[in-house]
C-alpha cells in the first residue's frame, strides 16, 4: 500500500505567513503540520510515499528530504497549479501504479493517527473508504449523505443546502478503481477536478464506497484560528522537561518543555508550553498554549495562546495573545507621541489639568 500526500496549494487563508512559507510547514508545538501526517502514515506501516508539491516545492524538499528521518521513502510529484484533489490522483498515476493507497491532505491534523483506519481498509477492502466527522458549518466542506444502513449514497462539494452535517476529513483510502473515476469526471465550476465527484462516480457505478465517522479530534489547519487550536490540542499532551537552563529567579508551572540550548531568566512560564532550542526568555511571562520556536528572544514581555516562529524577537510588549508570529519578526512598543493640551482660553479663566 502507498500514500499520496498533498502539499501544494498557496495557503491564502494563512497569509501573510504563507507569502514566504509553505502552509504545511507552519509548526504546531514546534513541529511542521506536515510531519504529523507523515508520521501517522509511517505508523500505519506505509513507507512508499508520494508528495504532491507546487510553488513551495523547494521548501518542502528541504524540510522532508528523502523521508528517511521519518521512516518513509519519498517521491516528489510536481503539480503546476492546484487543479483539485482528483487532479492530484491523475498526475500521480505512474507513482501509484495498481496499488491501493491512502490520500492524505498535508495540512490536516488527526489526533490518534490513521493506523486503525488503514487496518480496517486492508481487512474489508472496499473500493473506497472515506473519513467523516460532524461539523457545525457543513457548507464549508465536502458533505456526505448516508443511507439507512450507513452506506455512502451521495457527496456534494460545499453545498448551499447540505443534506447532512457529515464533512469529509482530509484522509481517503482507494483501490485502483479510483483511476477510472478521475479520468471520467469533468472540472467543477471552480475549474478543478473534485475528489467528491470522483467518489460519486464510484457510487453511481455501484462500487463499494464506505465511510468511517470519527468522534476524535480533527482540524484543517488552513487558517490562524484553527492553527492555534491544533497547537493547543498538541500541547495538552506535552511531556514536561528542562534540557535548557532555568535560573533560580524563574518559575516553571505545569507541563513546560524547555529544549536544549534555551535559557529562561527571571521569567514565569505557565504550561502547557514549549520553549525551543536557542531561545532566550528574560524578565517575561509565557502563558499556556504557547509554542516558542528556535532562536527566539522574548524580553520584558507577556505572551500566551500563541505561536512564535524562529529567529523572532519580542521586546517590551506588555501583552500578546491569540497570535501567529512569523520568522525573523521584531515586535516592539510603538514610540510614544508627545502629550500636549491645545487650549483657547478666555480672559480670567481657571483651568485644572491632570499631568
Protein backbone atom coordinates (compact mmCIF):
# COMPACT_ATOMS: atom_id res chain seq x y z
CA UNK A 1 0.00 0.00 0.00
CA UNK A 2 1.22 3.51 -0.84
CA UNK A 3 0.43 7.02 0.35
CA UNK A 4 -0.23 10.19 -1.62
CA UNK A 5 0.26 13.37 0.41
CA UNK A 6 -0.92 16.71 -0.93
CA UNK A 7 1.45 19.56 -0.12
CA UNK A 8 0.72 22.03 -2.90
CA UNK A 9 -1.65 24.97 -2.65
CA UNK A 10 -0.92 28.57 -1.82
CA UNK A 11 -2.39 28.76 1.69
CA UNK A 12 -4.27 32.02 1.10
CA UNK A 13 -6.11 31.79 4.43
CA UNK A 14 -2.79 31.83 6.32
CA UNK A 15 -1.36 34.89 4.64
CA UNK A 16 0.89 36.76 5.25
CA UNK A 17 2.70 33.76 6.81
CA UNK A 18 2.37 31.78 3.57
CA UNK A 19 3.76 34.55 1.40
CA UNK A 20 7.18 33.25 2.45
CA UNK A 21 6.49 29.76 3.82
CA UNK A 22 4.57 26.63 2.83
CA UNK A 23 1.38 26.29 4.86
CA UNK A 24 2.19 22.61 5.54
CA UNK A 25 5.44 23.64 7.25
CA UNK A 26 3.96 26.09 9.76
CA UNK A 27 4.89 24.45 13.08
CA UNK A 28 2.47 23.15 15.66
CA UNK A 29 4.20 22.57 19.02
CA UNK A 30 7.45 23.30 17.14
CA UNK A 31 6.91 20.57 14.52
CA UNK A 32 5.61 21.21 10.98
CA UNK A 33 1.98 20.19 10.50
CA UNK A 34 3.04 18.05 7.53
CA UNK A 35 5.30 15.93 9.73
CA UNK A 36 2.37 14.80 11.91
CA UNK A 37 0.68 13.35 8.81
CA UNK A 38 3.86 11.69 7.52
CA UNK A 39 4.49 10.14 10.93
CA UNK A 40 0.91 8.84 11.04
CA UNK A 41 1.44 7.24 7.62
CA UNK A 42 4.67 5.59 8.76
CA UNK A 43 2.98 4.37 11.96
CA UNK A 44 0.34 2.68 9.78
CA UNK A 45 3.10 0.64 8.11
CA UNK A 46 3.15 2.60 4.83
CA UNK A 47 6.63 3.61 3.69
CA UNK A 48 6.24 4.38 -0.05
CA UNK A 49 5.01 7.98 -0.07
CA UNK A 50 4.41 10.35 -2.98
CA UNK A 51 4.22 14.05 -2.10
CA UNK A 52 2.41 16.41 -4.46
CA UNK A 53 4.29 19.73 -4.50
CA UNK A 54 3.63 23.10 -6.11
CA UNK A 55 5.16 26.56 -5.79
CA UNK A 56 6.72 25.71 -2.41
CA UNK A 57 8.36 22.50 -3.67
CA UNK A 58 11.89 23.57 -2.79
CA UNK A 59 10.95 24.34 0.81
CA UNK A 60 9.05 21.04 1.19
CA UNK A 61 12.01 19.10 -0.24
CA UNK A 62 14.42 20.83 2.11
CA UNK A 63 12.28 20.00 5.16
CA UNK A 64 11.35 16.40 4.31
CA UNK A 65 14.36 15.30 2.26
CA UNK A 66 14.21 11.67 1.18
CA UNK A 67 11.93 10.90 4.14
CA UNK A 68 14.40 8.59 5.88
CA UNK A 69 14.32 10.59 9.13
CA UNK A 70 10.57 9.97 9.25
CA UNK A 71 10.82 6.28 8.33
CA UNK A 72 9.47 6.66 4.79
CA UNK A 73 10.75 6.72 1.20
CA UNK A 74 9.57 9.88 -0.58
CA UNK A 75 8.89 10.53 -4.27
CA UNK A 76 8.10 14.13 -5.22
CA UNK A 77 5.37 14.72 -7.81
CA UNK A 78 5.17 18.29 -9.19
CA UNK A 79 1.79 19.89 -9.85
CA UNK A 80 1.98 23.08 -11.93
CA UNK A 81 -1.05 24.58 -10.19
CA UNK A 82 -3.70 23.29 -7.79
CA UNK A 83 -6.42 21.85 -10.01
CA UNK A 84 -8.23 19.73 -7.45
CA UNK A 85 -7.66 16.61 -5.36
CA UNK A 86 -8.76 14.32 -8.19
CA UNK A 87 -6.20 16.02 -10.44
CA UNK A 88 -3.52 15.08 -7.90
CA UNK A 89 -4.54 11.43 -8.25
CA UNK A 90 -4.49 11.80 -12.03
CA UNK A 91 -0.92 13.11 -12.20
CA UNK A 92 0.29 10.54 -9.63
CA UNK A 93 -0.85 7.59 -11.76
CA UNK A 94 2.66 6.39 -12.60
CA UNK A 95 3.77 6.52 -8.97
CA UNK A 96 0.63 4.82 -7.66
CA UNK A 97 0.57 2.03 -10.26
CA UNK A 98 -2.01 -0.61 -9.40
CA UNK A 99 -1.52 -0.37 -5.65
CA UNK A 100 -4.06 0.58 -3.03
CA UNK A 101 -3.26 3.92 -1.44
CA UNK A 102 -4.21 6.42 1.24
CA UNK A 103 -4.54 10.05 0.20
CA UNK A 104 -3.72 12.49 2.99
CA UNK A 105 -4.06 16.27 2.88
CA UNK A 106 -0.79 17.65 4.24
CA UNK A 107 -2.37 20.49 6.24
CA UNK A 108 -4.83 18.24 8.09
CA UNK A 109 -4.35 17.08 11.64
CA UNK A 110 -5.95 13.99 13.18
CA UNK A 111 -5.33 13.00 16.79
CA UNK A 112 -4.64 9.30 17.10
CA UNK A 113 -3.33 8.78 13.58
CA UNK A 114 -4.76 6.56 10.84
CA UNK A 115 -3.49 3.07 11.73
CA UNK A 116 -6.93 1.74 12.68
CA UNK A 117 -8.47 3.14 9.50
CA UNK A 118 -5.77 1.58 7.31
CA UNK A 119 -6.08 -1.78 9.05
CA UNK A 120 -9.85 -1.73 8.54
CA UNK A 121 -9.42 -0.95 4.85
CA UNK A 122 -6.88 -3.72 4.38
CA UNK A 123 -9.26 -6.21 6.01
CA UNK A 124 -12.54 -5.17 4.40
CA UNK A 125 -11.05 -3.89 1.13
CA UNK A 126 -13.89 -1.78 -0.28
CA UNK A 127 -13.28 0.18 -3.49
CA UNK A 128 -13.04 3.39 -1.47
CA UNK A 129 -13.29 4.44 2.14
CA UNK A 130 -13.76 7.97 3.38
CA UNK A 131 -13.44 9.57 6.78
CA UNK A 132 -16.30 11.73 8.10
CA UNK A 133 -16.87 13.97 11.08
CA UNK A 134 -19.78 16.08 12.29
CA UNK A 135 -19.26 19.82 11.79
CA UNK A 136 -21.39 22.87 12.67
CA UNK A 137 -20.77 24.53 9.26
CA UNK A 138 -21.08 21.84 6.56
CA UNK A 139 -21.41 24.42 3.76
CA UNK A 140 -17.63 24.90 4.02
CA UNK A 141 -16.79 21.25 3.31
CA UNK A 142 -17.45 18.28 1.11
CA UNK A 143 -20.54 16.67 2.65
CA UNK A 144 -21.65 13.03 2.65
CA UNK A 145 -25.20 11.68 2.70
CA UNK A 146 -25.62 8.19 4.15
CA UNK A 147 -28.44 5.69 3.62
CA UNK A 148 -30.30 3.89 6.40
CA UNK A 149 -27.53 1.27 6.57
CA UNK A 150 -24.79 3.86 6.95
CA UNK A 151 -23.52 3.43 3.37
CA UNK A 152 -22.49 6.48 1.37
CA UNK A 153 -25.17 7.33 -1.18
CA UNK A 154 -24.16 10.84 -2.20
CA UNK A 155 -21.47 13.50 -1.91
CA UNK A 156 -21.58 17.23 -2.50
CA UNK A 157 -18.77 19.79 -2.53
CA UNK A 158 -19.57 22.81 -0.31
CA UNK A 159 -23.35 22.58 -0.82
CA UNK A 160 -25.56 25.60 -0.17
CA UNK A 161 -28.19 23.32 1.38
CA UNK A 162 -26.33 20.38 2.98
CA UNK A 163 -28.16 17.07 3.30
CA UNK A 164 -26.19 16.20 6.44
CA UNK A 165 -23.63 17.63 8.84
CA UNK A 166 -21.05 14.97 7.97
CA UNK A 167 -17.97 16.56 6.41
CA UNK A 168 -15.20 14.73 4.62
CA UNK A 169 -11.97 14.67 6.59
CA UNK A 170 -8.80 15.02 4.52
CA UNK A 171 -7.96 11.29 4.50
CA UNK A 172 -9.18 8.89 1.80
CA UNK A 173 -8.40 5.25 1.02
CA UNK A 174 -8.66 3.92 -2.52
CA UNK A 175 -8.15 0.86 -4.64
CA UNK A 176 -7.05 1.31 -8.30
CA UNK A 177 -10.78 1.74 -9.15
CA UNK A 178 -10.34 5.46 -8.44
CA UNK A 179 -8.13 5.92 -11.52
CA UNK A 180 -11.01 5.30 -13.93
CA UNK A 181 -13.16 7.63 -11.83
CA UNK A 182 -10.77 10.60 -12.01
CA UNK A 183 -10.49 10.14 -15.78
CA UNK A 184 -14.29 10.10 -16.15
CA UNK A 185 -15.24 13.36 -14.43
CA UNK A 186 -15.28 16.95 -15.68
CA UNK A 187 -13.91 20.04 -13.90
CA UNK A 188 -16.30 21.71 -11.48
CA UNK A 189 -17.42 25.34 -11.62
CA UNK A 190 -14.18 26.13 -9.78
CA UNK A 191 -12.20 24.68 -12.67
CA UNK A 192 -10.99 21.82 -10.50
CA UNK A 193 -11.31 18.04 -10.64
CA UNK A 194 -13.12 17.36 -7.37
CA UNK A 195 -12.43 14.16 -5.47
CA UNK A 196 -16.06 14.24 -4.30
CA UNK A 197 -17.16 13.94 -7.94
CA UNK A 198 -14.80 11.01 -8.47
CA UNK A 199 -16.14 9.21 -5.40
CA UNK A 200 -19.70 9.96 -6.53
CA UNK A 201 -18.80 8.36 -9.88
CA UNK A 202 -17.77 5.22 -8.00
CA UNK A 203 -21.10 5.26 -6.14
CA UNK A 204 -23.01 5.69 -9.40
CA UNK A 205 -21.11 2.71 -10.83
CA UNK A 206 -22.27 0.68 -7.80
CA UNK A 207 -18.80 0.36 -6.40
CA UNK A 208 -18.33 -0.36 -2.71
CA UNK A 209 -17.80 3.02 -1.06
CA UNK A 210 -17.74 3.00 2.74
CA UNK A 211 -17.30 5.58 5.42
CA UNK A 212 -15.99 5.80 8.96
CA UNK A 213 -17.30 8.57 11.18
CA UNK A 214 -14.75 9.73 13.69
CA UNK A 215 -15.53 11.38 17.00
CA UNK A 216 -11.93 12.28 17.78
CA UNK A 217 -10.09 15.48 17.09
CA UNK A 218 -9.63 16.67 13.51
CA UNK A 219 -8.66 20.04 12.10
CA UNK A 220 -7.91 21.53 8.72
CA UNK A 221 -5.16 23.95 9.73
CA UNK A 222 -5.96 26.33 6.88
CA UNK A 223 -6.42 29.46 8.98
CA UNK A 224 -4.84 31.09 12.01
CA UNK A 225 -7.65 30.22 14.45
CA UNK A 226 -7.50 26.51 13.55
CA UNK A 227 -3.69 26.53 13.67
CA UNK A 228 -3.75 27.92 17.21
CA UNK A 229 -6.43 25.42 18.20
CA UNK A 230 -4.34 22.49 16.92
CA UNK A 231 -1.32 23.90 18.76
CA UNK A 232 -3.43 23.95 21.92
CA UNK A 233 -4.53 20.36 21.41
CA UNK A 234 -0.98 19.07 20.87
CA UNK A 235 0.41 20.98 23.83
CA UNK A 236 -2.20 19.33 26.07
CA UNK A 237 -0.11 16.15 25.89
CA UNK A 238 3.38 17.66 26.05
CA UNK A 239 5.76 15.91 28.43
CA UNK A 240 7.45 18.36 30.81
CA UNK A 241 11.24 18.50 30.61
CA UNK A 242 14.02 21.01 31.11
CA UNK A 243 17.00 20.39 28.86
CA UNK A 244 17.96 24.06 28.66
CA UNK A 245 18.79 26.35 31.59
CA UNK A 246 16.35 27.98 34.02
CA UNK A 247 17.74 30.36 36.62
CA UNK A 248 16.70 30.47 40.28
CA UNK A 249 14.62 33.63 39.81
CA UNK A 250 12.37 31.94 37.24
CA UNK A 251 9.21 29.91 37.85
CA UNK A 252 8.11 26.94 35.75
CA UNK A 253 4.50 25.83 36.31
CA UNK A 254 2.76 22.84 34.73
CA UNK A 255 3.72 20.97 31.55
CA UNK A 256 6.58 23.01 30.14
CA UNK A 257 9.32 21.80 27.82
CA UNK A 258 12.49 23.89 27.75
CA UNK A 259 14.55 22.46 24.91
CA UNK A 260 18.33 22.14 24.78
CA UNK A 261 20.16 25.44 24.46
CA UNK A 262 17.18 27.53 25.59
CA UNK A 263 17.54 29.95 28.50
CA UNK A 264 14.90 31.22 30.91
CA UNK A 265 15.95 34.13 33.11
CA UNK A 266 13.82 35.98 35.63
CA UNK A 267 10.65 34.77 33.94
CA UNK A 268 7.46 32.84 34.62
CA UNK A 269 6.43 30.06 32.24
CA UNK A 270 2.98 28.52 32.69
CA UNK A 271 2.30 25.37 30.69
CA UNK A 272 1.46 23.71 28.58
CA UNK A 273 4.18 25.47 26.62
CA UNK A 274 7.35 24.79 24.65
CA UNK A 275 10.48 26.93 24.56
CA UNK A 276 12.54 25.99 21.51
CA UNK A 277 16.31 25.44 21.31
CA UNK A 278 18.47 28.54 21.44
CA UNK A 279 15.62 30.78 22.58
CA UNK A 280 16.07 33.25 25.43
CA UNK A 281 13.18 34.30 27.67
CA UNK A 282 14.12 37.10 30.08
CA UNK A 283 12.01 39.12 32.54
CA UNK A 284 8.88 37.88 30.78
CA UNK A 285 5.73 35.82 31.13
CA UNK A 286 4.92 32.98 28.73
CA UNK A 287 1.42 31.67 29.30
CA UNK A 288 -0.44 28.46 28.47
CA UNK A 289 -0.74 27.02 24.95
CA UNK A 290 2.27 28.88 23.60
CA UNK A 291 4.92 27.45 21.28
CA UNK A 292 8.17 29.40 21.05
CA UNK A 293 10.33 28.15 18.18
CA UNK A 294 14.14 28.13 17.95
CA UNK A 295 16.30 31.22 18.26
CA UNK A 296 13.51 33.45 19.60
CA UNK A 297 14.17 36.34 22.01
CA UNK A 298 11.45 37.49 24.41
CA UNK A 299 12.37 40.28 26.83
CA UNK A 300 10.20 42.24 29.25
CA UNK A 301 7.02 40.98 27.56
CA UNK A 302 3.95 38.80 28.07
CA UNK A 303 2.54 36.26 25.60
CA UNK A 304 0.09 33.37 25.70
CA UNK A 305 -2.02 31.16 23.41
CA UNK A 306 0.29 31.94 20.52
CA UNK A 307 2.87 30.55 18.12
CA UNK A 308 6.17 32.36 17.53
CA UNK A 309 8.34 31.13 14.66
CA UNK A 310 12.13 31.01 14.62
CA UNK A 311 14.53 33.93 14.99
CA UNK A 312 11.88 36.44 16.03
CA UNK A 313 12.07 38.87 18.93
CA UNK A 314 9.50 40.46 21.22
CA UNK A 315 10.75 43.27 23.44
CA UNK A 316 8.90 45.48 25.91
CA UNK A 317 5.39 44.44 24.85
CA UNK A 318 3.10 44.00 27.80
CA UNK A 319 0.54 41.62 26.34
CA UNK A 320 0.26 39.43 23.24
CA UNK A 321 -2.29 36.66 22.86
CA UNK A 322 -4.03 34.58 20.17
CA UNK A 323 -1.26 35.42 17.71
CA UNK A 324 0.77 33.71 14.99
CA UNK A 325 4.11 35.49 14.58
CA UNK A 326 6.27 34.56 11.59
CA UNK A 327 10.01 34.08 11.17
CA UNK A 328 12.56 36.81 11.86
CA UNK A 329 9.91 39.25 13.11
CA UNK A 330 10.62 42.12 15.50
CA UNK A 331 7.83 43.22 17.84
CA UNK A 332 8.49 46.35 19.92
CA UNK A 333 6.39 49.08 21.55
CA UNK A 334 5.27 51.95 19.37
CA UNK A 335 7.04 55.25 20.14
CA UNK A 336 5.10 57.46 22.48
CA UNK A 337 3.56 60.53 20.93
CA UNK A 338 4.37 63.66 22.95
CA UNK A 339 1.34 64.54 25.07
CA UNK A 340 0.06 68.09 24.74
CA UNK A 341 -3.08 70.07 25.52
CA UNK A 342 -4.40 72.56 22.98
CA UNK A 343 -6.20 75.42 24.65
CA UNK A 344 -8.09 78.54 23.68
CA UNK A 345 -8.87 80.29 26.96
CA UNK A 346 -10.71 83.49 27.56
CA UNK A 347 -9.64 86.16 29.99
CA UNK A 348 -9.73 85.36 33.72
CA UNK A 349 -10.08 81.57 33.07
CA UNK A 350 -9.15 78.94 35.64
CA UNK A 351 -8.10 75.52 34.27
CA UNK A 352 -7.03 72.35 36.07
CA UNK A 353 -5.07 69.80 34.04
CA UNK A 354 -4.06 66.34 35.26
CA UNK A 355 -0.45 65.71 34.33
